[in-house]
Short mmCIF file of C-alpha atoms and ligand atoms in Angstrom, two decimals:
data_model
loop_
_atom_site.label_atom_id
_atom_site.label_comp_id
_atom_site.label_asym_id
_atom_site.label_seq_id
_atom_site.Cartn_x
_atom_site.Cartn_y
_atom_site.Cartn_z
CA MET M 27 105.18 92.29 114.13
CA ASN M 28 105.17 95.60 115.92
CA GLU M 29 104.29 95.44 119.63
CA ASN M 30 102.17 98.55 119.31
CA MET M 31 99.83 96.82 116.88
CA ASN M 32 97.82 95.65 119.87
CA LYS M 33 97.72 99.03 121.53
CA PRO M 34 96.47 101.52 119.00
CA ASN M 35 96.30 105.20 119.74
CA ASP M 36 92.81 106.47 120.33
CA ASP M 37 93.30 108.79 117.37
CA ASP M 38 93.95 105.81 115.11
CA ILE M 39 90.77 103.99 116.00
CA VAL M 40 88.06 104.26 113.38
CA PHE M 41 85.56 101.87 114.86
CA ALA M 42 85.17 100.40 118.33
CA ALA M 43 82.66 97.86 119.59
CA SER M 44 82.17 97.26 123.28
CA GLY M 45 80.18 94.36 124.68
CA LEU M 46 78.01 94.06 121.57
CA THR M 47 75.28 91.51 122.19
CA LYS M 48 72.33 90.34 120.11
CA THR M 49 69.73 87.88 121.32
CA PHE M 50 66.93 86.53 119.14
CA GLY M 51 63.74 85.33 120.84
CA ARG M 52 62.79 85.47 124.50
CA SER M 53 63.37 83.64 127.80
CA GLU M 54 65.21 80.30 127.94
CA LYS M 55 64.86 79.72 124.22
CA ALA M 56 66.65 82.94 123.30
CA ILE M 57 69.68 82.58 121.03
CA ARG M 58 72.70 84.74 121.84
CA ALA M 59 73.76 85.16 118.23
CA VAL M 60 76.41 87.72 119.21
CA ASP M 61 77.65 87.57 122.78
CA ASP M 62 79.65 90.35 124.40
CA VAL M 63 81.89 91.16 121.44
CA SER M 64 84.47 93.94 121.83
CA PHE M 65 87.17 95.01 119.40
CA ALA M 66 88.77 98.10 117.94
CA MET M 67 89.67 98.82 114.34
CA ARG M 68 92.40 101.15 113.22
CA ARG M 69 92.45 103.45 110.24
CA GLY M 70 93.52 101.54 107.11
CA GLU M 71 93.36 98.21 108.89
CA ILE M 72 91.95 95.07 107.29
CA ILE M 73 90.35 92.76 109.83
CA THR M 74 89.02 89.33 108.98
CA VAL M 75 86.25 87.78 111.03
CA VAL M 76 86.16 83.99 110.71
CA GLY M 77 83.98 81.33 112.27
CA GLU M 78 81.84 78.45 111.13
CA SER M 79 78.29 78.80 109.86
CA GLY M 80 75.98 80.17 112.54
CA SER M 81 78.75 81.63 114.70
CA GLY M 82 77.22 85.12 114.46
CA LYS M 83 79.36 86.83 111.82
CA SER M 84 76.53 88.22 109.70
CA THR M 85 74.56 89.21 112.78
CA LEU M 86 77.59 91.17 113.97
CA ALA M 87 77.88 92.79 110.53
CA ARG M 88 74.21 93.75 110.50
CA MET M 89 74.52 95.27 113.97
CA ILE M 90 77.54 97.32 112.91
CA LEU M 91 75.60 98.42 109.82
CA ARG M 92 72.72 99.47 112.08
CA LEU M 93 70.37 97.18 110.14
CA LEU M 94 69.45 95.22 113.27
CA PRO M 95 68.49 96.50 116.73
CA ILE M 96 71.27 96.03 119.28
CA THR M 97 70.32 94.14 122.44
CA SER M 98 73.18 95.59 124.49
CA GLY M 99 76.64 97.05 124.16
CA THR M 100 77.87 100.15 122.39
CA MET M 101 79.76 101.08 119.26
CA ALA M 102 81.56 104.20 118.15
CA LEU M 103 82.75 105.58 114.82
CA ASN M 104 85.67 107.99 115.09
CA GLY M 105 85.02 108.35 118.79
CA THR M 106 81.32 109.21 118.43
CA ASP M 107 78.76 106.84 119.94
CA VAL M 108 76.63 105.53 117.08
CA THR M 109 74.66 102.85 118.95
CA ARG M 110 71.42 104.79 118.91
CA LEU M 111 71.87 107.30 116.12
CA ARG M 112 68.70 108.32 114.30
CA GLY M 113 67.55 110.57 111.49
CA ARG M 114 70.19 112.62 109.70
CA GLY M 115 72.95 111.25 111.92
CA LEU M 116 72.05 107.69 110.94
CA GLN M 117 71.91 108.64 107.24
CA GLU M 118 75.42 110.03 107.52
CA TYR M 119 76.54 106.87 109.36
CA TRP M 120 75.13 104.79 106.51
CA ARG M 121 77.25 106.77 104.11
CA GLN M 122 80.41 106.24 106.13
CA VAL M 123 79.89 102.53 106.76
CA GLN M 124 79.31 100.60 103.55
CA ALA M 125 78.71 96.92 102.87
CA VAL M 126 79.28 94.38 100.13
CA PHE M 127 77.42 91.09 100.44
CA GLN M 128 77.80 87.59 99.09
CA ASP M 129 75.40 87.62 96.20
CA PRO M 130 75.82 90.71 94.05
CA PHE M 131 73.00 89.66 91.74
CA SER M 132 70.35 89.99 94.43
CA ALA M 133 71.36 93.60 95.05
CA PHE M 134 70.75 94.48 91.41
CA ASN M 135 67.42 95.36 89.89
CA GLN M 136 67.69 93.43 86.63
CA PHE M 137 66.10 96.29 84.67
CA PHE M 138 68.62 98.88 85.91
CA SER M 139 71.79 99.66 84.06
CA VAL M 140 74.99 100.03 86.09
CA ARG M 141 74.70 103.79 85.66
CA ARG M 142 71.19 103.86 87.10
CA LEU M 143 72.11 101.54 89.98
CA LEU M 144 75.05 103.75 90.95
CA HIS M 145 72.99 106.92 90.55
CA ARG M 146 70.31 105.62 92.87
CA SER M 147 72.87 104.76 95.52
CA GLY M 148 74.35 108.20 95.09
CA LYS M 149 71.16 109.70 96.48
CA LEU M 150 72.67 109.46 99.95
CA LEU M 151 75.19 112.04 98.74
CA ARG M 152 72.59 114.51 97.54
CA HIS M 153 73.19 116.91 100.42
CA ALA M 154 76.88 117.01 99.80
CA ASP M 155 78.39 119.12 97.10
CA VAL M 156 79.66 116.27 94.90
CA ASP M 157 79.79 115.61 91.20
CA LEU M 158 78.12 112.20 91.22
CA ASP M 159 79.18 111.35 87.71
CA SER M 160 82.89 111.82 88.31
CA ARG M 161 82.62 110.09 91.71
CA MET M 162 81.03 107.12 89.94
CA ARG M 163 83.72 106.95 87.29
CA ALA M 164 86.52 107.25 89.83
CA ALA M 165 85.06 104.42 91.92
CA LEU M 166 84.80 102.11 88.90
CA GLU M 167 88.42 102.85 88.03
CA GLN M 168 89.44 102.08 91.62
CA VAL M 169 88.14 98.53 91.17
CA GLY M 170 89.95 98.18 87.85
CA MET M 171 87.02 98.76 85.48
CA HIS M 172 86.61 101.08 82.52
CA PRO M 173 83.51 103.22 83.13
CA ALA M 174 82.69 103.53 79.42
CA GLU M 175 82.61 99.75 79.08
CA VAL M 176 80.25 99.00 81.95
CA LEU M 177 78.04 102.02 82.73
CA ASP M 178 75.38 101.13 80.16
CA LYS M 179 75.39 97.40 80.82
CA TYR M 180 72.61 95.44 82.55
CA PRO M 181 73.27 92.80 85.22
CA HIS M 182 72.80 89.83 82.86
CA GLU M 183 75.50 91.27 80.60
CA LEU M 184 78.08 91.15 83.38
CA SER M 185 80.07 88.29 84.90
CA GLY M 186 79.86 87.47 88.60
CA GLY M 187 83.25 89.04 89.20
CA GLN M 188 82.27 92.21 87.34
CA ARG M 189 79.06 92.47 89.34
CA GLN M 190 80.96 92.05 92.58
CA ARG M 191 83.45 94.74 91.57
CA ILE M 192 80.58 97.07 90.73
CA MET M 193 79.14 96.51 94.20
CA ILE M 194 82.51 97.43 95.67
CA ALA M 195 82.59 100.52 93.45
CA ARG M 196 79.10 101.42 94.63
CA ALA M 197 80.33 101.28 98.22
CA LEU M 198 83.54 103.23 97.46
CA MET M 199 81.57 105.97 95.74
CA MET M 200 80.33 107.02 99.18
CA GLU M 201 83.93 107.49 100.34
CA PRO M 202 83.27 105.32 103.39
CA LYS M 203 85.45 105.07 106.47
CA LEU M 204 84.57 101.42 106.94
CA LEU M 205 83.76 98.74 104.38
CA ILE M 206 82.13 95.52 105.54
CA ALA M 207 82.48 92.61 103.12
CA ASP M 208 80.31 89.68 104.25
CA GLU M 209 81.29 86.55 102.30
CA ALA M 210 81.79 88.92 99.39
CA THR M 211 84.08 86.51 97.57
CA SER M 212 82.64 83.17 98.65
CA MET M 213 80.61 82.55 95.51
CA LEU M 214 83.42 83.35 93.12
CA ASP M 215 85.84 80.91 91.58
CA ALA M 216 89.44 80.94 92.74
CA SER M 217 90.84 83.34 90.16
CA LEU M 218 88.01 85.87 90.49
CA ARG M 219 88.29 85.64 94.23
CA ALA M 220 91.98 86.50 93.99
CA THR M 221 91.14 89.48 91.78
CA ILE M 222 88.57 90.83 94.24
CA LEU M 223 90.84 90.23 97.23
CA ASN M 224 93.57 92.14 95.43
CA VAL M 225 91.18 95.02 94.81
CA LEU M 226 90.37 95.13 98.53
CA PHE M 227 94.02 94.80 99.43
CA ASP M 228 95.03 97.69 97.18
CA LEU M 229 92.35 99.88 98.70
CA ARG M 230 94.07 99.84 102.05
CA ALA M 231 96.80 101.91 100.44
CA ASP M 232 94.15 104.57 100.61
CA ALA M 233 94.87 104.84 104.32
CA ASP M 234 91.49 106.19 105.24
CA LEU M 235 89.55 103.02 104.46
CA SER M 236 89.27 100.16 106.94
CA VAL M 237 87.86 96.82 105.84
CA LEU M 238 86.03 94.22 107.91
CA PHE M 239 86.23 91.07 105.81
CA ILE M 240 83.90 88.28 106.89
CA THR M 241 84.41 84.68 105.81
CA HIS M 242 83.90 81.14 107.07
CA ASP M 243 87.16 80.23 105.32
CA ILE M 244 90.22 81.00 107.42
CA GLY M 245 92.33 80.33 104.31
CA GLN M 246 91.00 83.58 102.83
CA ALA M 247 91.67 85.40 106.07
CA CYS M 248 95.41 85.13 106.03
CA TYR M 249 95.63 86.28 102.46
CA LEU M 250 94.93 89.91 103.09
CA SER M 251 94.30 90.85 106.67
CA ASP M 252 96.30 92.59 109.38
CA ARG M 253 94.28 91.06 112.17
CA VAL M 254 92.00 88.07 112.59
CA LEU M 255 88.98 87.77 114.88
CA VAL M 256 87.65 84.27 115.46
CA MET M 257 84.00 83.81 116.44
CA GLN M 258 82.43 80.71 117.98
CA HIS M 259 78.81 80.54 119.15
CA GLY M 260 78.55 84.33 119.12
CA LYS M 261 81.66 84.89 121.19
CA LEU M 262 84.98 86.35 120.12
CA VAL M 263 87.41 83.59 121.08
CA GLU M 264 90.52 84.99 119.44
CA ASN M 265 91.71 88.43 118.33
CA GLY M 266 95.26 88.98 117.19
CA PRO M 267 97.62 89.91 114.39
CA THR M 268 97.15 87.51 111.45
CA GLU M 269 100.58 85.90 111.79
CA ASP M 270 100.02 85.12 115.47
CA VAL M 271 96.58 83.65 114.89
CA ILE M 272 97.72 81.53 111.94
CA PHE M 273 101.04 80.30 113.29
CA ASN M 274 100.33 80.35 117.00
CA PRO M 275 96.60 80.03 117.61
CA LYS M 276 95.65 80.18 121.27
CA HIS M 277 92.23 78.65 121.03
CA ASP M 278 91.42 75.01 120.21
CA TYR M 279 88.65 76.16 117.93
CA THR M 280 91.06 78.23 115.82
CA GLN M 281 93.38 75.23 115.60
CA ARG M 282 90.48 73.15 114.32
CA LEU M 283 89.58 75.77 111.70
CA LEU M 284 93.20 75.85 110.58
CA ALA M 285 93.41 72.07 110.39
CA ASP M 286 90.64 72.11 107.78
CA VAL M 287 92.62 74.32 105.42
CA PRO M 288 94.84 72.41 102.99
CA ARG M 289 98.37 73.76 102.64
CA LEU M 290 97.40 76.96 104.37
CA HIS M 291 100.94 78.13 104.78
CA ASP M 292 101.37 78.35 101.02
CA VAL M 293 98.50 80.77 100.60
CA GLY M 294 99.99 83.99 101.87
N1 ATP X 20 66.54 87.04 112.35
C1 ATP X 20 66.91 86.00 113.10
N2 ATP X 20 66.04 85.41 113.97
C2 ATP X 20 66.41 84.38 114.73
N3 ATP X 20 67.64 83.85 114.74
C3 ATP X 20 68.54 84.37 113.90
C4 ATP X 20 68.24 85.48 113.04
N4 ATP X 20 69.34 85.81 112.32
C5 ATP X 20 70.30 84.94 112.72
N5 ATP X 20 69.83 84.08 113.67
C6 ATP X 20 70.60 83.02 114.35
O1 ATP X 20 71.78 83.62 114.87
C7 ATP X 20 72.88 82.73 114.75
C8 ATP X 20 74.01 83.42 113.99
O2 ATP X 20 73.62 83.59 112.62
P1 ATP X 20 74.54 84.37 111.57
O3 ATP X 20 73.76 84.50 110.32
O4 ATP X 20 75.03 85.60 112.21
O5 ATP X 20 75.74 83.35 111.38
P2 ATP X 20 76.99 83.42 110.36
O6 ATP X 20 78.21 83.26 111.19
O7 ATP X 20 76.87 84.61 109.50
O8 ATP X 20 76.78 82.10 109.51
P3 ATP X 20 77.12 81.81 107.93
O9 ATP X 20 78.61 81.51 107.86
O10 ATP X 20 76.31 80.60 107.62
O11 ATP X 20 76.72 83.00 107.13
C9 ATP X 20 72.35 81.47 114.09
O12 ATP X 20 72.05 80.55 115.11
C10 ATP X 20 71.09 81.96 113.40
O13 ATP X 20 70.17 80.90 113.29
MG1 MG X 21 76.70 84.92 107.40
#
């Protein structure tokens, strides 16, 4: 592994978080769901965030997505502070930072066809001079689907894996800089999960997209990521290249997570 992996150029950094903290509640009873988290993400990099349930992964994701007020800390996209963006600036941020969540069904209106769902999402692009229809088709093809076969389908006519791929296509349609996938493959069976992971993996070839892949399963982490961040009780306890974290974990907690994975070393 290249020494410089740990010391990216400023120009290479797409997203940087510094001291991000989120507390819920007040006084002594307050929960520090995310506690002083700092990391940087390079262009085209896939980072996996792992940690057990309640460790703060989704809270971190929702802060990065600017869906949750930030208690303290700062974050920057392409060198611009985005911690307190509002109005038009925030709209543009929401275009550049896209998310895919665990349950694709809940994101669908059951009465909307795929075409209508994608069109509605495309509203964020209305100020830009884009041909929404061709953008939609290109995004579906990027996730290995034939537009003609799925555009007029309704959610109940699609499999879980197809729905999840459509959600990824919906995100890609925005041509984001950063894609956040929070447990996006956790509900899928093993073969569908592999398909979706491969889709994400192939997307990194498009060097402009960085992916933050969130999972409680460290076994999924090593499959596709360049770097692994380990969270425990809101804190970042480990941050390193995937190989180092898997084969030479520094933290006891990471060792425990790894011990729970059967035959981990066969996965990658
Ligand atoms: N809106 C909220 N109000 C109060 N506490 C919250 C809120 N959202 C999350 N928490 C708490 O913050 C902590 C972190 O939750 P979070 O959902 O980020 O964990 P997670 O790592 O995503 O877990 P999982 O793997 O189960 O999805 C938990 O203790 C949770 O109870
Ligand atoms: Mg979560």
